[in-house]
């Protein structure tokens, strides 16, 4: 697309940004009486009137329908944002074939690959039919599950491959925003994995297999710190560009996860002021995904009768 085309697309996105939910509205949802009141408030904000999960799915589809309209000829620019669904669906396909189960209800919509085609390829061992970014990891995950029956290791293989693929796709996009977001996305995932491994006392070989390389964290040193224990890991994180995550970890694991996720939102906010590239469009998609995630957390909390404070500590920062 030419700069003028991006300028038009970004102008449309700027209008859409005015409808994004802000922190004050999310607080209103947290303070609502119950899930029904939350749904009513969301409907008044223009969200699709429907039961919770249908409403959330409709809002996600609305976002991608807009992107397909604005950038009809370059869908590959957004591969970095769609690969997570691809790898989730690859996991579902591998495990469904292994357990001889119906995978349809496990698949996520969108992605760059047809989910049922992934399932067919795995079932028929037609590995060459898989998209290139899924092929090697899909085969390795299936063989691992077949020979070890270790579902966790199968997940680790595909989760690590997903992070590698996301970084590569972000680099191909030519978007500085997507590249910097992908870097933080990998770093955040690595930090969360390291803490979980430290708490479950995983061996070094497992942690090394699980962590993806990135520029802002030494994955080898992170793995070594994780096997030495949570205290050593926190001390290591305190000396990285993500030192604030170490302070959050001292508070609680929930606070730590929230701090990791908020790093991503902080990375995309400056794109409000960059009108001639794909970056504001990518930032809008990420903002909407974060918005839907926050609403899902709140609705789930209300449905399960959690206290407001418990819900509040799980809600992430917003783009606006």
mmCIF file of C-alpha atoms in Angstrom, residues 81-293:
data_model
loop_
_atom_site.group_PDB
_atom_site.id
_atom_site.type_symbol
_atom_site.label_atom_id
_atom_site.label_comp_id
_atom_site.label_asym_id
_atom_site.label_seq_id
_atom_site.Cartn_x
_atom_site.Cartn_y
_atom_site.Cartn_z
ATOM 1 C CA UNK A 81 -1.010 -11.171 15.079
ATOM 2 C CA UNK A 82 -2.655 -14.299 13.639
ATOM 3 C CA UNK A 83 -0.005 -16.936 14.223
ATOM 4 C CA UNK A 84 -1.013 -17.470 17.850
ATOM 5 C CA UNK A 85 -4.359 -18.843 16.642
ATOM 6 C CA UNK A 86 -2.554 -21.032 14.089
ATOM 7 C CA UNK A 87 -0.387 -22.648 16.736
ATOM 8 C CA UNK A 88 -3.304 -23.057 19.140
ATOM 9 C CA UNK A 89 -5.188 -24.856 16.377
ATOM 10 C CA UNK A 90 -2.114 -26.956 15.615
ATOM 11 C CA UNK A 91 -2.079 -28.085 19.250
ATOM 12 C CA UNK A 92 -5.773 -28.942 19.062
ATOM 13 C CA UNK A 93 -5.290 -30.878 15.815
ATOM 14 C CA UNK A 94 -2.328 -32.893 17.120
ATOM 15 C CA UNK A 95 -4.069 -33.829 20.365
ATOM 16 C CA UNK A 96 -7.387 -34.570 18.649
ATOM 17 C CA UNK A 97 -5.706 -36.995 16.251
ATOM 18 C CA UNK A 98 -3.763 -38.594 19.090
ATOM 19 C CA UNK A 99 -6.913 -39.058 21.210
ATOM 20 C CA UNK A 100 -9.212 -39.770 18.253
ATOM 21 C CA UNK A 101 -11.423 -36.857 19.298
ATOM 22 C CA UNK A 102 -13.458 -34.204 17.499
ATOM 23 C CA UNK A 103 -11.341 -31.020 17.460
ATOM 24 C CA UNK A 104 -13.946 -28.601 16.084
ATOM 25 C CA UNK A 105 -14.976 -27.095 19.409
ATOM 26 C CA UNK A 106 -11.311 -26.546 20.345
ATOM 27 C CA UNK A 107 -10.382 -24.457 17.322
ATOM 28 C CA UNK A 108 -10.015 -20.699 17.402
ATOM 29 C CA UNK A 109 -11.393 -18.629 14.522
ATOM 30 C CA UNK A 110 -9.214 -16.665 12.129
ATOM 31 C CA UNK A 111 -5.532 -17.528 11.946
ATOM 32 C CA UNK A 112 -3.808 -17.797 8.584
ATOM 33 C CA UNK A 113 -4.492 -21.518 8.120
ATOM 34 C CA UNK A 114 -7.774 -23.413 7.863
ATOM 35 C CA UNK A 115 -8.094 -25.312 11.144
ATOM 36 C CA UNK A 116 -9.856 -28.355 9.691
ATOM 37 C CA UNK A 117 -7.181 -28.589 6.998
ATOM 38 C CA UNK A 118 -4.563 -28.693 9.761
ATOM 39 C CA UNK A 119 -6.485 -31.538 11.363
ATOM 40 C CA UNK A 120 -6.705 -33.413 8.053
ATOM 41 C CA UNK A 121 -2.984 -33.003 7.403
ATOM 42 C CA UNK A 122 -2.064 -34.336 10.840
ATOM 43 C CA UNK A 123 -4.544 -37.206 10.652
ATOM 44 C CA UNK A 124 -3.218 -38.297 7.264
ATOM 45 C CA UNK A 125 0.417 -37.531 8.179
ATOM 46 C CA UNK A 126 0.478 -35.178 5.200
ATOM 47 C CA UNK A 127 3.133 -32.924 6.701
ATOM 48 C CA UNK A 128 3.997 -31.190 3.438
ATOM 49 C CA UNK A 129 0.424 -29.862 3.294
ATOM 50 C CA UNK A 130 1.006 -27.841 6.460
ATOM 51 C CA UNK A 131 1.978 -24.171 6.119
ATOM 52 C CA UNK A 132 5.722 -23.693 6.412
ATOM 53 C CA UNK A 133 5.584 -21.946 9.791
ATOM 54 C CA UNK A 134 3.707 -24.917 11.303
ATOM 55 C CA UNK A 135 5.314 -27.841 9.495
ATOM 56 C CA UNK A 136 8.461 -28.629 11.471
ATOM 57 C CA UNK A 137 7.004 -27.915 14.908
ATOM 58 C CA UNK A 138 3.780 -29.774 14.091
ATOM 59 C CA UNK A 139 5.660 -32.907 13.095
ATOM 60 C CA UNK A 140 7.963 -32.710 16.126
ATOM 61 C CA UNK A 141 5.042 -32.172 18.504
ATOM 62 C CA UNK A 142 3.089 -35.101 17.057
ATOM 63 C CA UNK A 143 6.088 -37.461 17.162
ATOM 64 C CA UNK A 144 6.851 -36.361 20.720
ATOM 65 C CA UNK A 145 3.291 -37.028 21.837
ATOM 66 C CA UNK A 146 3.216 -40.348 20.009
ATOM 67 C CA UNK A 147 6.438 -41.637 21.548
ATOM 68 C CA UNK A 148 6.399 -40.050 25.014
ATOM 69 C CA UNK A 149 2.697 -39.352 25.633
ATOM 70 C CA UNK A 150 3.920 -36.131 27.245
ATOM 71 C CA UNK A 151 1.234 -33.517 26.496
ATOM 72 C CA UNK A 152 3.137 -30.803 28.326
ATOM 73 C CA UNK A 153 6.245 -31.274 26.198
ATOM 74 C CA UNK A 154 4.044 -31.232 23.088
ATOM 75 C CA UNK A 155 2.690 -27.854 24.226
ATOM 76 C CA UNK A 156 6.188 -26.521 24.924
ATOM 77 C CA UNK A 157 7.367 -27.412 21.426
ATOM 78 C CA UNK A 158 4.471 -25.581 19.766
ATOM 79 C CA UNK A 159 4.484 -22.623 22.168
ATOM 80 C CA UNK A 160 8.198 -22.024 21.563
ATOM 81 C CA UNK A 161 7.739 -22.378 17.794
ATOM 82 C CA UNK A 162 4.859 -19.888 17.932
ATOM 83 C CA UNK A 163 7.073 -17.258 19.565
ATOM 84 C CA UNK A 164 9.811 -17.800 16.972
ATOM 85 C CA UNK A 165 7.260 -17.521 14.148
ATOM 86 C CA UNK A 166 5.693 -14.375 15.580
ATOM 87 C CA UNK A 167 9.065 -12.625 15.746
ATOM 88 C CA UNK A 168 9.918 -13.664 12.191
ATOM 89 C CA UNK A 169 6.547 -12.521 10.839
ATOM 90 C CA UNK A 170 6.825 -9.192 12.653
ATOM 91 C CA UNK A 171 10.213 -8.613 11.044
ATOM 92 C CA UNK A 172 8.820 -9.438 7.585
ATOM 93 C CA UNK A 173 5.972 -6.967 8.051
ATOM 94 C CA UNK A 174 8.322 -3.983 7.928
ATOM 95 C CA UNK A 175 6.456 -2.440 10.859
ATOM 96 C CA UNK A 176 8.665 -1.101 13.635
ATOM 97 C CA UNK A 177 5.685 -1.347 15.958
ATOM 98 C CA UNK A 178 5.133 -5.039 15.239
ATOM 99 C CA UNK A 179 8.832 -5.775 15.611
ATOM 100 C CA UNK A 180 9.069 -4.032 18.985
ATOM 101 C CA UNK A 181 5.756 -5.541 20.130
ATOM 102 C CA UNK A 182 6.910 -9.039 19.116
ATOM 103 C CA UNK A 183 10.150 -8.547 21.040
ATOM 104 C CA UNK A 184 8.205 -7.692 24.177
ATOM 105 C CA UNK A 185 5.690 -10.451 23.462
ATOM 106 C CA UNK A 186 8.484 -13.042 23.456
ATOM 107 C CA UNK A 187 10.180 -11.512 26.509
ATOM 108 C CA UNK A 188 6.895 -11.504 28.450
ATOM 109 C CA UNK A 189 6.191 -15.135 27.521
ATOM 110 C CA UNK A 190 9.729 -16.171 28.489
ATOM 111 C CA UNK A 191 9.477 -14.446 31.866
ATOM 112 C CA UNK A 192 6.133 -16.082 32.654
ATOM 113 C CA UNK A 193 7.460 -19.478 31.604
ATOM 114 C CA UNK A 194 10.597 -19.034 33.691
ATOM 115 C CA UNK A 195 8.586 -18.238 36.818
ATOM 116 C CA UNK A 196 6.305 -21.230 36.297
ATOM 117 C CA UNK A 197 9.319 -23.472 35.761
ATOM 118 C CA UNK A 198 10.986 -22.124 38.907
ATOM 119 C CA UNK A 199 7.852 -22.828 40.934
ATOM 120 C CA UNK A 200 7.483 -26.366 39.582
ATOM 121 C CA UNK A 201 11.240 -27.060 39.765
ATOM 122 C CA UNK A 202 11.650 -28.021 36.123
ATOM 123 C CA UNK A 203 15.115 -29.240 35.037
ATOM 124 C CA UNK A 204 17.398 -26.967 33.031
ATOM 125 C CA UNK A 205 16.888 -28.947 29.815
ATOM 126 C CA UNK A 206 13.111 -28.377 29.996
ATOM 127 C CA UNK A 207 13.447 -24.635 30.670
ATOM 128 C CA UNK A 208 15.957 -24.193 27.855
ATOM 129 C CA UNK A 209 13.592 -25.979 25.467
ATOM 130 C CA UNK A 210 10.702 -23.754 26.508
ATOM 131 C CA UNK A 211 12.358 -20.324 26.250
ATOM 132 C CA UNK A 212 12.553 -18.515 22.916
ATOM 133 C CA UNK A 213 15.520 -16.275 22.059
ATOM 134 C CA UNK A 214 14.964 -12.528 22.061
ATOM 135 C CA UNK A 215 17.172 -9.453 21.987
ATOM 136 C CA UNK A 216 16.247 -7.909 25.334
ATOM 137 C CA UNK A 217 16.621 -11.010 27.536
ATOM 138 C CA UNK A 218 19.430 -13.559 27.722
ATOM 139 C CA UNK A 219 17.352 -16.747 27.461
ATOM 140 C CA UNK A 220 20.216 -18.976 28.637
ATOM 141 C CA UNK A 221 20.837 -16.852 31.748
ATOM 142 C CA UNK A 222 17.078 -16.665 32.370
ATOM 143 C CA UNK A 223 16.831 -20.467 32.226
ATOM 144 C CA UNK A 224 19.750 -20.876 34.632
ATOM 145 C CA UNK A 225 18.201 -18.389 37.066
ATOM 146 C CA UNK A 226 14.882 -20.247 36.911
ATOM 147 C CA UNK A 227 16.397 -23.580 37.938
ATOM 148 C CA UNK A 228 18.189 -21.902 40.843
ATOM 149 C CA UNK A 229 14.865 -20.785 42.306
ATOM 150 C CA UNK A 230 12.403 -17.918 42.354
ATOM 151 C CA UNK A 231 14.585 -15.663 44.502
ATOM 152 C CA UNK A 232 17.497 -15.954 42.066
ATOM 153 C CA UNK A 233 15.119 -15.454 39.159
ATOM 154 C CA UNK A 234 13.697 -12.260 40.676
ATOM 155 C CA UNK A 235 17.225 -10.933 41.222
ATOM 156 C CA UNK A 236 18.055 -11.688 37.580
ATOM 157 C CA UNK A 237 14.937 -9.908 36.294
ATOM 158 C CA UNK A 238 15.780 -6.869 38.426
ATOM 159 C CA UNK A 239 18.885 -6.390 36.297
ATOM 160 C CA UNK A 240 17.070 -6.529 32.953
ATOM 161 C CA UNK A 241 15.067 -3.897 31.018
ATOM 162 C CA UNK A 242 12.016 -5.452 32.711
ATOM 163 C CA UNK A 243 13.081 -4.747 36.288
ATOM 164 C CA UNK A 244 9.556 -3.701 37.275
ATOM 165 C CA UNK A 245 8.402 -7.301 36.769
ATOM 166 C CA UNK A 246 10.674 -8.374 39.635
ATOM 167 C CA UNK A 247 8.913 -5.945 41.972
ATOM 168 C CA UNK A 248 5.525 -7.221 40.804
ATOM 169 C CA UNK A 249 6.621 -10.812 41.409
ATOM 170 C CA UNK A 250 7.306 -9.958 45.037
ATOM 171 C CA UNK A 251 3.674 -8.870 45.307
ATOM 172 C CA UNK A 252 2.008 -11.906 43.660
ATOM 173 C CA UNK A 253 2.117 -14.035 40.531
ATOM 174 C CA UNK A 254 -1.081 -12.349 39.359
ATOM 175 C CA UNK A 255 0.567 -8.930 39.691
ATOM 176 C CA UNK A 256 3.606 -10.268 37.832
ATOM 177 C CA UNK A 257 1.502 -11.542 34.911
ATOM 178 C CA UNK A 258 -0.373 -8.246 34.759
ATOM 179 C CA UNK A 259 2.913 -6.283 34.653
ATOM 180 C CA UNK A 260 4.191 -8.508 31.820
ATOM 181 C CA UNK A 261 1.006 -7.973 29.811
ATOM 182 C CA UNK A 262 0.988 -4.235 30.458
ATOM 183 C CA UNK A 263 4.442 -4.025 28.862
ATOM 184 C CA UNK A 264 2.777 -4.834 25.551
ATOM 185 C CA UNK A 265 0.170 -2.087 25.812
ATOM 186 C CA UNK A 266 2.840 0.443 26.790
ATOM 187 C CA UNK A 267 4.750 -0.513 23.643
ATOM 188 C CA UNK A 268 1.889 0.213 21.244
ATOM 189 C CA UNK A 269 0.562 3.503 22.680
ATOM 190 C CA UNK A 270 3.020 5.756 20.759
ATOM 191 C CA UNK A 271 1.495 4.560 17.474
ATOM 192 C CA UNK A 272 -1.359 7.002 18.017
ATOM 193 C CA UNK A 273 1.003 9.576 16.521
ATOM 194 C CA UNK A 274 2.313 7.707 13.448
ATOM 195 C CA UNK A 275 -0.098 8.254 10.549
ATOM 196 C CA UNK A 276 1.624 6.892 7.428
ATOM 197 C CA UNK A 277 2.428 3.235 8.176
ATOM 198 C CA UNK A 278 0.670 0.008 9.048
ATOM 199 C CA UNK A 279 1.665 0.397 12.698
ATOM 200 C CA UNK A 280 -1.456 2.279 13.907
ATOM 201 C CA UNK A 281 -3.641 -0.429 12.348
ATOM 202 C CA UNK A 282 -1.670 -3.144 14.127
ATOM 203 C CA UNK A 283 -1.833 -1.139 17.348
ATOM 204 C CA UNK A 284 -5.620 -0.895 17.029
ATOM 205 C CA UNK A 285 -5.941 -4.667 16.582
ATOM 206 C CA UNK A 286 -3.766 -5.265 19.636
ATOM 207 C CA UNK A 287 -5.732 -2.682 21.624
ATOM 208 C CA UNK A 288 -9.003 -4.382 20.712
ATOM 209 C CA UNK A 289 -7.618 -7.817 21.585
ATOM 210 C CA UNK A 290 -6.524 -6.489 24.964
ATOM 211 C CA UNK A 291 -9.932 -4.858 25.433
ATOM 212 C CA UNK A 292 -11.782 -8.100 24.726
ATOM 213 C CA UNK A 293 -9.433 -9.983 27.043
#
